[in-house]
Tab-separated table of C-alpha atoms in Angstrom:
chain	number	residue	atom	x	y	z
S	4	LEU	CA	-38.256	-18.158	-8.854
S	5	PRO	CA	-40.923	-20.805	-8.274
S	6	ALA	CA	-43.834	-19.778	-6.083
S	7	GLY	CA	-43.989	-21.784	-2.850
S	8	LEU	CA	-40.178	-21.781	-2.500
S	9	SER	CA	-40.380	-20.770	1.140
S	10	GLN	CA	-43.043	-23.393	1.873
S	11	TRP	CA	-40.949	-26.246	0.489
S	12	PHE	CA	-37.620	-25.045	1.891
S	13	PRO	CA	-38.286	-22.891	4.926
S	14	ALA	CA	-34.781	-23.489	6.322
S	15	LEU	CA	-32.975	-22.471	3.130
S	16	GLU	CA	-29.663	-20.747	3.887
S	17	VAL	CA	-27.861	-20.745	0.536
S	18	LEU	CA	-29.586	-20.256	-2.804
S	19	ASP	CA	-27.634	-20.409	-6.064
S	20	VAL	CA	-29.639	-19.542	-9.173
S	21	SER	CA	-26.659	-18.472	-11.280
S	22	GLY	CA	-26.763	-19.030	-15.018
S	23	THR	CA	-30.479	-19.763	-15.197
S	24	GLY	CA	-31.594	-16.825	-17.360
S	25	LEU	CA	-33.521	-15.325	-14.460
S	26	ALA	CA	-34.959	-11.875	-15.265
S	27	GLU	CA	-36.660	-11.118	-11.989
S	28	MET	CA	-36.739	-12.304	-8.414
S	29	GLY	CA	-40.032	-11.687	-6.712
S	30	THR	CA	-41.789	-11.994	-3.421
S	31	GLU	CA	-40.818	-15.679	-3.081
S	32	LEU	CA	-37.560	-14.383	-1.588
S	33	LEU	CA	-39.235	-12.333	1.103
S	34	SER	CA	-40.426	-15.274	3.200
S	35	LEU	CA	-37.112	-17.138	3.414
S	36	PRO	CA	-36.133	-16.314	7.004
S	37	CYS	CA	-32.762	-18.097	7.131
S	38	LEU	CA	-31.271	-17.136	3.767
S	39	HIS	CA	-27.753	-15.747	4.214
S	40	THR	CA	-26.225	-16.340	0.760
S	41	LEU	CA	-27.876	-15.542	-2.568
S	42	LEU	CA	-25.906	-16.183	-5.757
S	43	ALA	CA	-27.619	-14.983	-8.927
S	44	LYS	CA	-24.735	-14.263	-11.294
S	45	ASN	CA	-24.864	-14.532	-15.080
S	46	ASN	CA	-28.579	-13.980	-15.450
S	47	ARG	CA	-30.789	-11.381	-17.116
S	48	LEU	CA	-31.425	-9.300	-14.021
S	49	GLY	CA	-31.298	-5.523	-14.188
S	50	GLY	CA	-34.749	-4.317	-15.115
S	51	PRO	CA	-37.526	-3.339	-12.713
S	52	GLY	CA	-38.595	-6.288	-10.570
S	53	SER	CA	-35.082	-7.713	-10.414
S	54	LEU	CA	-35.337	-7.485	-6.657
S	55	PRO	CA	-38.691	-7.608	-4.855
S	56	LYS	CA	-40.230	-4.495	-3.334
S	57	GLY	CA	-40.583	-4.655	0.435
S	58	LEU	CA	-37.096	-6.110	0.786
S	59	GLY	CA	-36.354	-3.655	3.576
S	60	GLN	CA	-39.073	-5.114	5.800
S	61	ALA	CA	-38.396	-8.770	5.058
S	62	PRO	CA	-36.308	-11.002	7.359
S	63	LEU	CA	-33.877	-11.122	4.426
S	64	ALA	CA	-32.854	-7.537	5.135
S	65	ARG	CA	-31.181	-8.661	8.335
S	66	SER	CA	-30.225	-12.227	7.453
S	67	LEU	CA	-28.613	-11.854	4.019
S	68	ARG	CA	-24.814	-11.733	4.251
S	69	VAL	CA	-23.623	-12.489	0.720
S	70	LEU	CA	-25.204	-11.278	-2.530
S	71	ASN	CA	-23.633	-11.975	-5.908
S	72	LEU	CA	-25.286	-10.259	-8.887
S	73	SER	CA	-22.247	-10.228	-11.176
S	74	GLY	CA	-22.684	-10.762	-14.894
S	75	ASN	CA	-26.173	-9.291	-15.124
S	76	ARG	CA	-27.599	-6.160	-16.764
S	77	PHE	CA	-27.859	-3.665	-13.932
S	78	SER	CA	-27.402	-0.088	-15.167
S	79	GLU	CA	-27.908	1.242	-11.668
S	80	VAL	CA	-27.766	-0.179	-8.169
S	81	PRO	CA	-31.387	-1.040	-7.344
S	82	PRO	CA	-32.561	1.009	-4.340
S	83	GLU	CA	-34.112	-2.122	-2.743
S	84	LEU	CA	-30.610	-3.564	-2.475
S	85	LEU	CA	-29.505	-0.762	-0.170
S	86	ARG	CA	-32.066	-1.953	2.428
S	87	LEU	CA	-30.060	-5.140	3.082
S	88	ARG	CA	-28.510	-3.848	6.277
S	89	GLY	CA	-26.843	-7.135	7.191
S	90	LEU	CA	-24.998	-7.487	3.890
S	91	ARG	CA	-21.285	-8.270	4.275
S	92	SER	CA	-20.363	-9.136	0.699
S	93	LEU	CA	-21.759	-7.595	-2.493
S	94	SER	CA	-20.710	-8.258	-6.037
S	95	LEU	CA	-22.020	-6.318	-9.002
S	96	GLY	CA	-19.040	-7.069	-11.241
S	97	GLY	CA	-19.575	-7.162	-14.990
S	98	ASN	CA	-22.807	-5.168	-15.113
S	99	ARG	CA	-23.602	-1.829	-16.763
S	100	LEU	CA	-23.286	0.539	-13.818
S	101	HIS	CA	-22.392	4.153	-14.605
S	102	SER	CA	-22.281	5.353	-11.026
S	103	ILE	CA	-22.306	4.309	-7.377
S	104	PRO	CA	-25.220	5.742	-5.388
S	105	PRO	CA	-24.213	7.802	-2.310
S	106	ASP	CA	-26.732	5.735	-0.318
S	107	ILE	CA	-24.284	2.841	-0.582
S	108	GLN	CA	-23.285	4.079	2.866
S	109	GLU	CA	-26.444	2.438	4.239
S	110	LEU	CA	-24.791	-0.968	3.865
S	111	GLN	CA	-22.941	-0.420	7.127
S	112	SER	CA	-21.900	-4.073	7.535
S	113	LEU	CA	-20.246	-4.290	4.133
S	114	GLU	CA	-16.761	-5.857	4.145
S	115	PHE	CA	-16.352	-6.899	0.528
S	116	LEU	CA	-17.483	-4.809	-2.449
S	117	TYR	CA	-16.783	-5.900	-6.020
S	118	LEU	CA	-17.688	-3.384	-8.735
S	119	GLY	CA	-15.096	-4.302	-11.357
S	120	GLY	CA	-15.992	-4.351	-15.046
S	121	ASN	CA	-18.642	-1.631	-15.178
S	122	PHE	CA	-18.721	1.903	-16.640
S	123	ILE	CA	-18.299	3.826	-13.417
S	124	THR	CA	-16.804	7.303	-13.919
S	125	ALA	CA	-16.637	8.647	-10.379
S	126	ILE	CA	-16.603	7.473	-6.775
S	127	PRO	CA	-18.946	9.201	-4.310
S	128	PRO	CA	-17.192	10.302	-1.088
S	129	GLU	CA	-20.018	8.528	0.812
S	130	LEU	CA	-18.347	5.240	-0.078
S	131	ALA	CA	-15.808	6.137	2.595
S	132	LYS	CA	-18.497	5.875	5.285
S	133	LEU	CA	-18.321	2.068	5.304
S	134	PRO	CA	-16.343	1.346	8.467
S	135	SER	CA	-15.913	-2.390	7.924
S	136	LEU	CA	-14.917	-2.323	4.261
S	137	ARG	CA	-11.814	-4.466	3.782
S	138	TYR	CA	-11.787	-5.306	0.127
S	139	LEU	CA	-12.797	-2.811	-2.591
S	140	VAL	CA	-12.587	-3.673	-6.269
S	141	LEU	CA	-13.060	-0.892	-8.823
S	142	CYS	CA	-10.890	-2.233	-11.646
S	143	ASP	CA	-11.895	-2.052	-15.294
S	144	ASN	CA	-14.078	1.034	-15.026
S	145	LYS	CA	-13.786	4.621	-16.300
S	146	ILE	CA	-12.794	6.313	-13.054
S	147	GLN	CA	-10.929	9.597	-13.484
S	148	SER	CA	-10.226	10.511	-9.886
S	149	ILE	CA	-10.344	9.152	-6.363
S	150	PRO	CA	-11.957	11.343	-3.694
S	151	PRO	CA	-9.491	12.048	-0.860
S	152	GLN	CA	-12.192	10.945	1.622
S	153	LEU	CA	-11.517	7.346	0.588
S	154	ALA	CA	-8.530	7.494	2.942
S	155	GLN	CA	-11.080	7.310	5.793
S	156	LEU	CA	-11.689	3.626	5.053
S	157	HIS	CA	-9.670	2.520	8.085
S	158	SER	CA	-10.380	-1.170	7.574
S	159	LEU	CA	-9.338	-1.250	3.928
S	160	ARG	CA	-6.823	-4.030	3.212
S	161	SER	CA	-7.094	-4.332	-0.540
S	162	LEU	CA	-7.885	-1.727	-3.193
S	163	SER	CA	-8.092	-2.639	-6.840
S	164	LEU	CA	-7.975	0.313	-9.245
S	165	HIS	CA	-6.286	-1.158	-12.299
S	166	ASN	CA	-7.488	-0.324	-15.808
S	167	ASN	CA	-9.178	3.007	-15.143
S	168	LEU	CA	-8.567	6.600	-16.275
S	169	LEU	CA	-6.612	7.900	-13.283
S	170	THR	CA	-3.926	10.479	-13.982
S	171	TYR	CA	-3.029	11.062	-10.334
S	172	LEU	CA	-4.004	10.003	-6.838
S	173	PRO	CA	-4.892	12.118	-3.803
S	174	ARG	CA	-1.934	12.357	-1.413
S	175	GLU	CA	-4.312	11.131	1.349
S	176	ILE	CA	-3.942	7.665	-0.119
S	177	LEU	CA	-0.741	7.437	1.939
S	178	ASN	CA	-2.954	7.530	5.063
S	179	LEU	CA	-4.364	4.070	4.419
S	180	VAL	CA	-1.945	2.484	6.867
S	181	HIS	CA	-3.604	-0.938	6.882
S	182	LEU	CA	-3.626	-1.296	3.108
S	183	GLU	CA	-1.844	-4.477	1.999
S	184	GLU	CA	-2.581	-4.454	-1.705
S	185	LEU	CA	-3.057	-1.704	-4.247
S	186	SER	CA	-3.258	-2.251	-7.999
S	187	LEU	CA	-2.809	0.745	-10.274
S	188	ARG	CA	-1.594	-0.634	-13.596
S	189	GLY	CA	-3.345	0.363	-16.788
S	190	ASN	CA	-4.023	3.933	-15.682
S	191	PRO	CA	-2.621	6.944	-17.553
S	192	LEU	CA	-0.766	8.122	-14.449
S	193	VAL	CA	1.343	11.129	-15.275
S	194	VAL	CA	5.027	10.331	-15.177
S	195	ARG	CA	6.408	13.815	-15.555
S	196	PHE	CA	5.798	16.836	-13.406
S	197	VAL	CA	2.667	18.587	-14.580
S	198	ARG	CA	1.733	21.952	-13.153
S	199	ASP	CA	-1.989	22.497	-12.872
S	200	LEU	CA	-2.507	25.275	-15.355
S	201	THR	CA	-6.029	26.089	-14.226
S	202	TYR	CA	-4.845	27.840	-11.070
S	203	ASN	CA	-6.772	31.095	-10.905
S	204	PRO	CA	-4.688	33.816	-9.255
S	205	PRO	CA	-6.286	35.077	-6.032
S	206	SER	CA	-8.419	38.226	-6.036
S	207	LEU	CA	-7.209	41.435	-4.360
S	208	GLN	CA	-9.706	40.750	-1.575
S	209	GLU	CA	-8.195	37.319	-1.049
S	210	LEU	CA	-4.641	38.681	-1.024
S	211	ALA	CA	-5.620	41.341	1.501
S	212	GLY	CA	-7.407	38.747	3.630
S	213	ARG	CA	-4.368	36.465	3.603
S	214	THR	CA	-2.105	39.296	4.692
S	215	VAL	CA	-4.436	40.256	7.553
S	216	LYS	CA	-4.471	36.660	8.778
S	217	THR	CA	-0.844	35.673	8.357
S	218	ARG	CA	0.526	38.902	9.786
S	219	ASN	CA	-2.025	38.808	12.610
S	220	ILE	CA	-3.127	42.328	11.889
S	221	PRO	CA	-5.558	43.158	14.708
S	222	TYR	CA	-9.073	44.296	13.855
S	223	THR	CA	-12.414	44.639	15.594
S	224	PRO	CA	-15.922	44.313	14.122
S	225	SER	CA	-16.204	48.085	14.147
S	226	ASP	CA	-13.128	48.463	11.924
S	227	LEU	CA	-14.583	46.645	8.937
S	228	PRO	CA	-17.898	46.135	7.126
S	229	GLU	CA	-19.713	43.070	8.497
S	230	SER	CA	-19.285	41.228	5.195
S	231	LEU	CA	-15.508	41.492	5.427
S	232	VAL	CA	-15.469	40.414	9.080
S	233	ARG	CA	-17.403	37.328	8.021
S	234	TYR	CA	-15.064	36.772	5.073
S	235	LEU	CA	-12.012	36.885	7.347
S	236	SER	CA	-13.550	34.255	9.600
S	237	LEU	CA	-13.734	31.823	6.690
S	238	ALA	CA	-9.990	31.540	6.218
S	239	SER	CA	-8.792	27.955	5.781
S	240	ASN	CA	-5.389	26.859	6.868
S	241	CYS	CA	-3.127	25.702	4.123
S	242	PRO	CA	-3.259	21.875	4.018
S	243	ASN	CA	0.519	21.850	4.045
S	244	PRO	CA	0.987	21.355	7.800
S	245	LYS	CA	4.341	23.075	7.784
S	246	CYS	CA	3.059	26.221	6.099
S	247	GLY	CA	1.442	28.842	8.281
S	248	GLY	CA	-0.392	30.294	5.318
S	249	VAL	CA	-4.130	30.567	4.821
S	250	TYR	CA	-6.374	30.709	1.814
S	251	PHE	CA	-9.982	31.656	1.153
S	252	ASP	CA	-11.205	30.563	-2.257
S	253	SER	CA	-8.075	30.174	-4.217
S	254	CYS	CA	-5.854	27.162	-3.728
S	255	VAL	CA	-3.420	25.393	-5.923
S	256	ARG	CA	-3.560	21.773	-6.906
S	257	GLN	CA	-0.111	20.514	-7.452
S	258	ILE	CA	1.157	17.095	-8.351
S	259	LYS	CA	4.100	15.891	-6.316
S	260	PHE	CA	5.772	12.658	-7.042
S	261	VAL	CA	6.399	10.212	-4.258
S	262	ASP	CA	9.404	8.202	-5.183
S	263	PHE	CA	9.417	4.544	-4.239
S	264	CYS	CA	13.173	4.243	-3.920
S	265	GLY	CA	13.718	5.252	-7.515
S	266	LYS	CA	11.751	2.342	-8.896
S	267	TYR	CA	8.224	3.628	-9.175
S	268	ARG	CA	6.974	7.166	-8.973
S	269	LEU	CA	3.376	7.818	-7.997
S	270	PRO	CA	1.838	11.190	-8.783
S	271	LEU	CA	-0.015	12.455	-5.732
S	272	MET	CA	-2.200	15.523	-5.754
S	273	HIS	CA	-1.437	18.095	-3.063
S	274	TYR	CA	-3.586	21.076	-2.234
S	275	LEU	CA	-1.553	24.132	-1.298
S	276	CYS	CA	-2.336	27.715	-0.536
S	277	SER	CA	-0.191	29.070	-3.352
S	278	PRO	CA	2.283	27.926	-5.983
S	279	GLU	CA	5.073	29.213	-3.762
S	280	CYS	CA	3.939	27.193	-0.734
S	281	SER	CA	6.210	24.227	-1.311
S	282	SER	CA	9.266	26.222	-2.279
S	283	PRO	CA	11.935	27.353	0.229
S	284	TYR	CA	10.393	30.817	0.276
S	285	SER	CA	6.736	30.464	1.273
S	286	SER	CA	4.330	33.155	2.384
S	287	ALA	CA	4.769	32.091	6.016
S	288	SER	CA	7.800	32.895	8.153
S	289	GLN	CA	10.980	31.982	6.394
S	290	SER	CA	12.859	30.581	9.360
S	291	SER	CA	11.699	27.000	9.210
S	292	THR	CA	10.603	26.484	5.628
S	293	SER	CA	13.565	24.627	4.206
S	294	GLN	CA	13.524	22.378	7.279
S	295	SER	CA	9.769	21.923	6.968
S	296	GLU	CA	10.116	21.114	3.312
S	297	SER	CA	12.461	18.254	4.070
S	298	ASP	CA	10.373	17.150	7.091
S	299	SER	CA	7.298	16.711	4.978
S	300	GLU	CA	9.381	14.922	2.375
S	301	ASP	CA	10.547	12.560	5.158
S	302	GLU	CA	6.942	11.870	6.160
S	303	ALA	CA	6.123	11.204	2.558
S	304	SER	CA	9.052	8.840	2.115
S	305	VAL	CA	8.176	6.875	5.267
S	306	ALA	CA	4.679	6.454	3.911
S	307	ALA	CA	6.151	5.660	0.524
S	308	HIS	CA	8.279	2.876	1.995
S	309	ARG	CA	5.182	1.336	3.491
S	310	MET	CA	3.262	1.691	0.259
S	311	GLN	CA	6.049	0.200	-1.804
S	312	LYS	CA	5.312	-3.252	-0.421
S	313	VAL	CA	1.652	-2.710	-1.116
S	314	LEU	CA	1.796	-1.776	-4.772
S	315	LEU	CA	1.004	-4.605	-7.127
S	316	GLY	CA	2.547	-4.453	-10.584
Y	9	PHE	CA	-7.224	-11.033	-1.804
Y	10	ARG	CA	-4.689	-11.949	-4.469
Y	11	TYR	CA	-4.158	-15.095	-6.481
Y	12	THR	CA	-2.707	-17.894	-4.343
Y	13	ARG	CA	0.166	-20.266	-5.128
Y	14	ASN	CA	-0.336	-23.716	-3.696
Y	15	LEU	CA	2.560	-26.172	-3.917
Y	16	VAL	CA	1.504	-29.702	-4.736
Y	17	ASP	CA	4.762	-31.539	-5.480
Y	18	ASN	CA	8.445	-30.620	-5.410
Y	19	GLY	CA	9.727	-33.552	-7.471
Y	20	ASN	CA	12.730	-34.340	-5.246
Y	21	GLY	CA	14.093	-30.876	-5.861
Y	22	LYS	CA	13.912	-31.169	-9.669
Y	23	PHE	CA	10.697	-29.228	-10.222
Y	24	ASN	CA	7.861	-27.372	-8.522
Y	25	LEU	CA	4.302	-28.336	-9.342
Y	26	MET	CA	1.711	-25.911	-8.037
Y	27	ILE	CA	-1.912	-24.897	-8.384
Y	28	LEU	CA	-2.739	-21.212	-8.713
Y	29	CYS	CA	-6.179	-19.958	-7.721
Y	30	TRP	CA	-7.275	-16.682	-9.252
Y	31	GLY	CA	-10.251	-14.723	-7.955
Y	32	GLU	CA	-12.260	-12.452	-10.240
Y	33	GLY	CA	-10.062	-9.637	-11.546
Y	34	HIS	CA	-6.828	-11.077	-10.103
Y	35	GLY	CA	-3.698	-10.705	-12.177
Y	36	SER	CA	0.045	-11.152	-11.849
Y	37	SER	CA	2.736	-8.585	-12.478
Y	38	ILE	CA	4.894	-8.820	-15.598
Y	39	HIS	CA	7.601	-11.288	-14.649
Y	40	ASP	CA	10.485	-13.426	-15.889
Y	41	HIS	CA	11.163	-17.071	-15.093
Y	42	THR	CA	14.709	-17.113	-13.745
Y	43	ASP	CA	16.105	-19.345	-16.528
Y	44	SER	CA	13.617	-22.148	-15.873
Y	45	HIS	CA	11.072	-23.957	-18.036
Y	46	CYS	CA	7.482	-23.017	-17.218
Y	47	PHE	CA	4.412	-24.983	-18.210
Y	48	MET	CA	0.893	-23.838	-17.430
Y	49	LYS	CA	-2.419	-25.646	-17.873
Y	50	ILE	CA	-5.841	-24.150	-17.265
Y	51	LEU	CA	-7.906	-26.365	-14.984
Y	52	GLN	CA	-10.909	-24.082	-14.574
Y	53	GLY	CA	-12.068	-20.813	-16.104
Y	54	ASN	CA	-9.948	-18.664	-18.439
Y	55	LEU	CA	-6.658	-16.811	-18.117
Y	56	LYS	CA	-5.325	-14.064	-20.366
Y	57	GLU	CA	-1.606	-14.225	-21.104
Y	58	THR	CA	0.105	-11.067	-22.422
Y	59	LEU	CA	3.665	-11.511	-23.724
Y	60	PHE	CA	6.181	-8.672	-23.482
Y	61	GLU	CA	9.604	-8.045	-24.983
Y	62	TRP	CA	12.494	-7.731	-22.549
Y	63	PRO	CA	13.024	-4.017	-21.912
Y	64	GLU	CA	16.169	-2.245	-23.213
Y	65	LYS	CA	19.178	-2.280	-20.888
Y	66	LYS	CA	18.453	1.184	-19.510
Y	67	GLY	CA	14.710	0.679	-19.789
Y	68	ASN	CA	12.973	3.999	-19.690
Y	69	GLY	CA	9.863	3.723	-21.767
Y	70	GLU	CA	6.630	1.809	-21.992
Y	71	MET	CA	7.286	-1.926	-22.396
Y	72	THR	CA	6.456	-3.478	-25.747
Y	73	LYS	CA	3.553	-5.936	-25.911
Y	74	LYS	CA	4.326	-8.854	-28.229
Y	75	SER	CA	0.997	-10.653	-28.197
Y	76	GLU	CA	-1.909	-11.657	-26.001
Y	77	ARG	CA	-4.307	-14.588	-25.921
Y	78	VAL	CA	-6.991	-16.029	-23.724
Y	79	LEU	CA	-6.345	-19.597	-22.627
Y	80	THR	CA	-9.428	-21.684	-21.987
Y	81	GLU	CA	-10.020	-24.798	-19.906
Y	82	ASN	CA	-7.475	-27.595	-20.525
Y	83	GLN	CA	-5.293	-25.434	-22.770
Y	84	CYS	CA	-1.546	-25.437	-22.081
Y	85	ALA	CA	1.123	-22.772	-22.451
Y	86	TYR	CA	4.905	-22.739	-22.152
Y	87	ILE	CA	7.372	-19.936	-21.564
Y	88	ASN	CA	11.031	-19.394	-20.698
Y	89	ASP	CA	13.245	-16.317	-20.546
Y	90	SER	CA	14.396	-16.621	-24.165
Y	91	ILE	CA	10.773	-16.361	-25.306
Y	92	GLY	CA	10.107	-13.265	-23.244
Y	93	LEU	CA	8.156	-11.994	-20.244
Y	94	HIS	CA	4.482	-12.304	-19.517
Y	95	ARG	CA	1.568	-11.144	-17.397
Y	96	VAL	CA	-1.178	-13.630	-16.551
Y	97	GLU	CA	-4.589	-12.434	-15.429
Y	98	ASN	CA	-8.125	-13.593	-14.786
Y	99	ILE	CA	-10.090	-10.954	-16.656
Y	100	SER	CA	-13.453	-12.390	-15.664
Y	101	HIS	CA	-15.547	-10.438	-13.202
Y	102	THR	CA	-17.827	-13.393	-12.591
Y	103	GLU	CA	-15.716	-16.567	-12.577
Y	104	PRO	CA	-12.626	-17.613	-10.644
Y	105	ALA	CA	-9.887	-19.500	-12.492
Y	106	VAL	CA	-7.520	-22.303	-11.532
Y	107	SER	CA	-4.242	-23.202	-13.261
Y	108	LEU	CA	-1.563	-25.875	-12.864
Y	109	HIS	CA	2.058	-24.749	-13.147
Y	110	LEU	CA	5.240	-26.759	-13.564
Y	111	TYR	CA	8.595	-25.007	-13.108
Y	112	SER	CA	11.836	-26.837	-13.778
Y	113	PRO	CA	14.291	-26.297	-12.185
Y	114	PRO	CA	12.360	-24.807	-9.257
Y	115	PHE	CA	12.932	-21.124	-8.387
Y	116	ASP	CA	11.720	-18.854	-5.637
Y	117	THR	CA	12.847	-15.455	-6.837
Y	118	CYS	CA	12.114	-13.655	-10.075
Y	119	ASN	CA	12.001	-10.132	-11.442
Y	120	THR	CA	8.810	-8.112	-11.797
Y	121	PHE	CA	8.647	-5.291	-14.325
Y	122	ASP	CA	6.847	-1.940	-14.333
Y	123	GLN	CA	4.960	-1.797	-17.620
Y	124	ARG	CA	5.295	1.975	-17.905
Y	125	THR	CA	9.051	2.185	-17.485
Y	126	GLY	CA	10.576	-1.264	-17.900
Y	127	HIS	CA	12.214	-1.005	-14.490
Y	128	LYS	CA	12.726	-4.399	-12.870
Y	129	HIS	CA	12.514	-5.354	-9.248
Y	130	LYS	CA	13.586	-8.663	-7.738
Y	131	VAL	CA	10.956	-10.390	-5.628
Y	132	THR	CA	10.792	-13.526	-3.542
Y	133	MET	CA	7.788	-15.691	-4.317
Y	134	THR	CA	5.882	-17.318	-1.498
Y	135	PHE	CA	3.345	-20.120	-1.230
Y	136	TYR	CA	-0.125	-19.739	0.208
Y	137	SER	CA	-0.092	-23.454	1.014
Y	138	GLN	CA	2.206	-26.427	0.581
Y	139	PHE	CA	0.998	-30.026	0.241
Y	140	GLY	CA	-2.427	-28.958	1.507
Y	141	GLU	CA	-1.141	-27.101	4.588
Y	142	ARG	CA	-1.484	-23.332	4.898
Y	143	THR	CA	1.915	-21.654	4.885
Y	144	VAL	CA	2.150	-19.025	7.583
Y	145	CYS	CA	4.751	-16.312	6.883
């Protein structure tokens, strides 16, 4: 960028330097107090010096709303970028990113995030800490799984996941009640029921602990070694809300298919306390299990109905 | 957040002429053309067209790709149901695309197809705008 930029154009609000072969943007940016849109796509940015140091202290950190760095050579998100606290729209499409930094959560004003066409393999759960995120594009990457925390993105309207390496989705995806669009094509989603074969059977200690908890066997700290008292306090409730079971370290991942009225089946990953949890005879009391089984299927099909309109082919 | 369909002219009921605006990464489903002629011209950017065979009657397998090509600015394409089905997408992550479409006779419903299974699903198509005015659903 030419030196003296901020002297000649102190009121500059929009700067488009796309397709100019730019390899670095330096301190000339730091003294532009009114800049809200910076478009620098299709350049040679990506090395050190792509963004100026001291960005966090510059007026730009609060004024910049839109940043487009698509079609460059970034192999990682530059840390300086994460100081742009006012940023609403960020595009890093068509770069060479292999990961998303957890500190992406610092961009608290972010509404639009485009990361399509990179080499991203995983999504950090911290991405879910962006309360205003409405539009998230992760298509054409190498993503193998979606963290269930992503369902905490309450503002999410559009999620683009097409052309990745997803075999299943977390069942929490049904919680995104405001989602209007979801693209999943071009993923190797399993179409047939696949039991997770890496389930490790629980230890004897775990089985004993489960029995103590589910049968409400009374005990006092003087009845057991301190280590076992502590162990018993760590019991987690089975995520299946209709199962009264608990687990300690051993839980089953099971794929259940949510049927979109017979037209499209989505494999959703459920976490359960045991392989028997979803069957009519679970480890909890037997009185309500077949009812609870169909209740949770009803919840799933209500959510499925909503999602059916959302799925893009 | 998806490509938009913007009606420009309805040719006294004989055809629909519309402009489609595709953001980065936007694509259509696999669809048919309800027995109409369909012409497409690229006005800006590039669009990838993937042609598919019609699925078997009781479609229950991955749909068969016939061919694919990238159409560049000013190129034209034509399709009708006897040629097959297609998916159109803007595969660019940096540039939007704009295309001009002519459908004759006009139609407002078509079938979309699930690529993995060949299952079809009838949909009603809507316009984002008509004659320059935003269409509110």
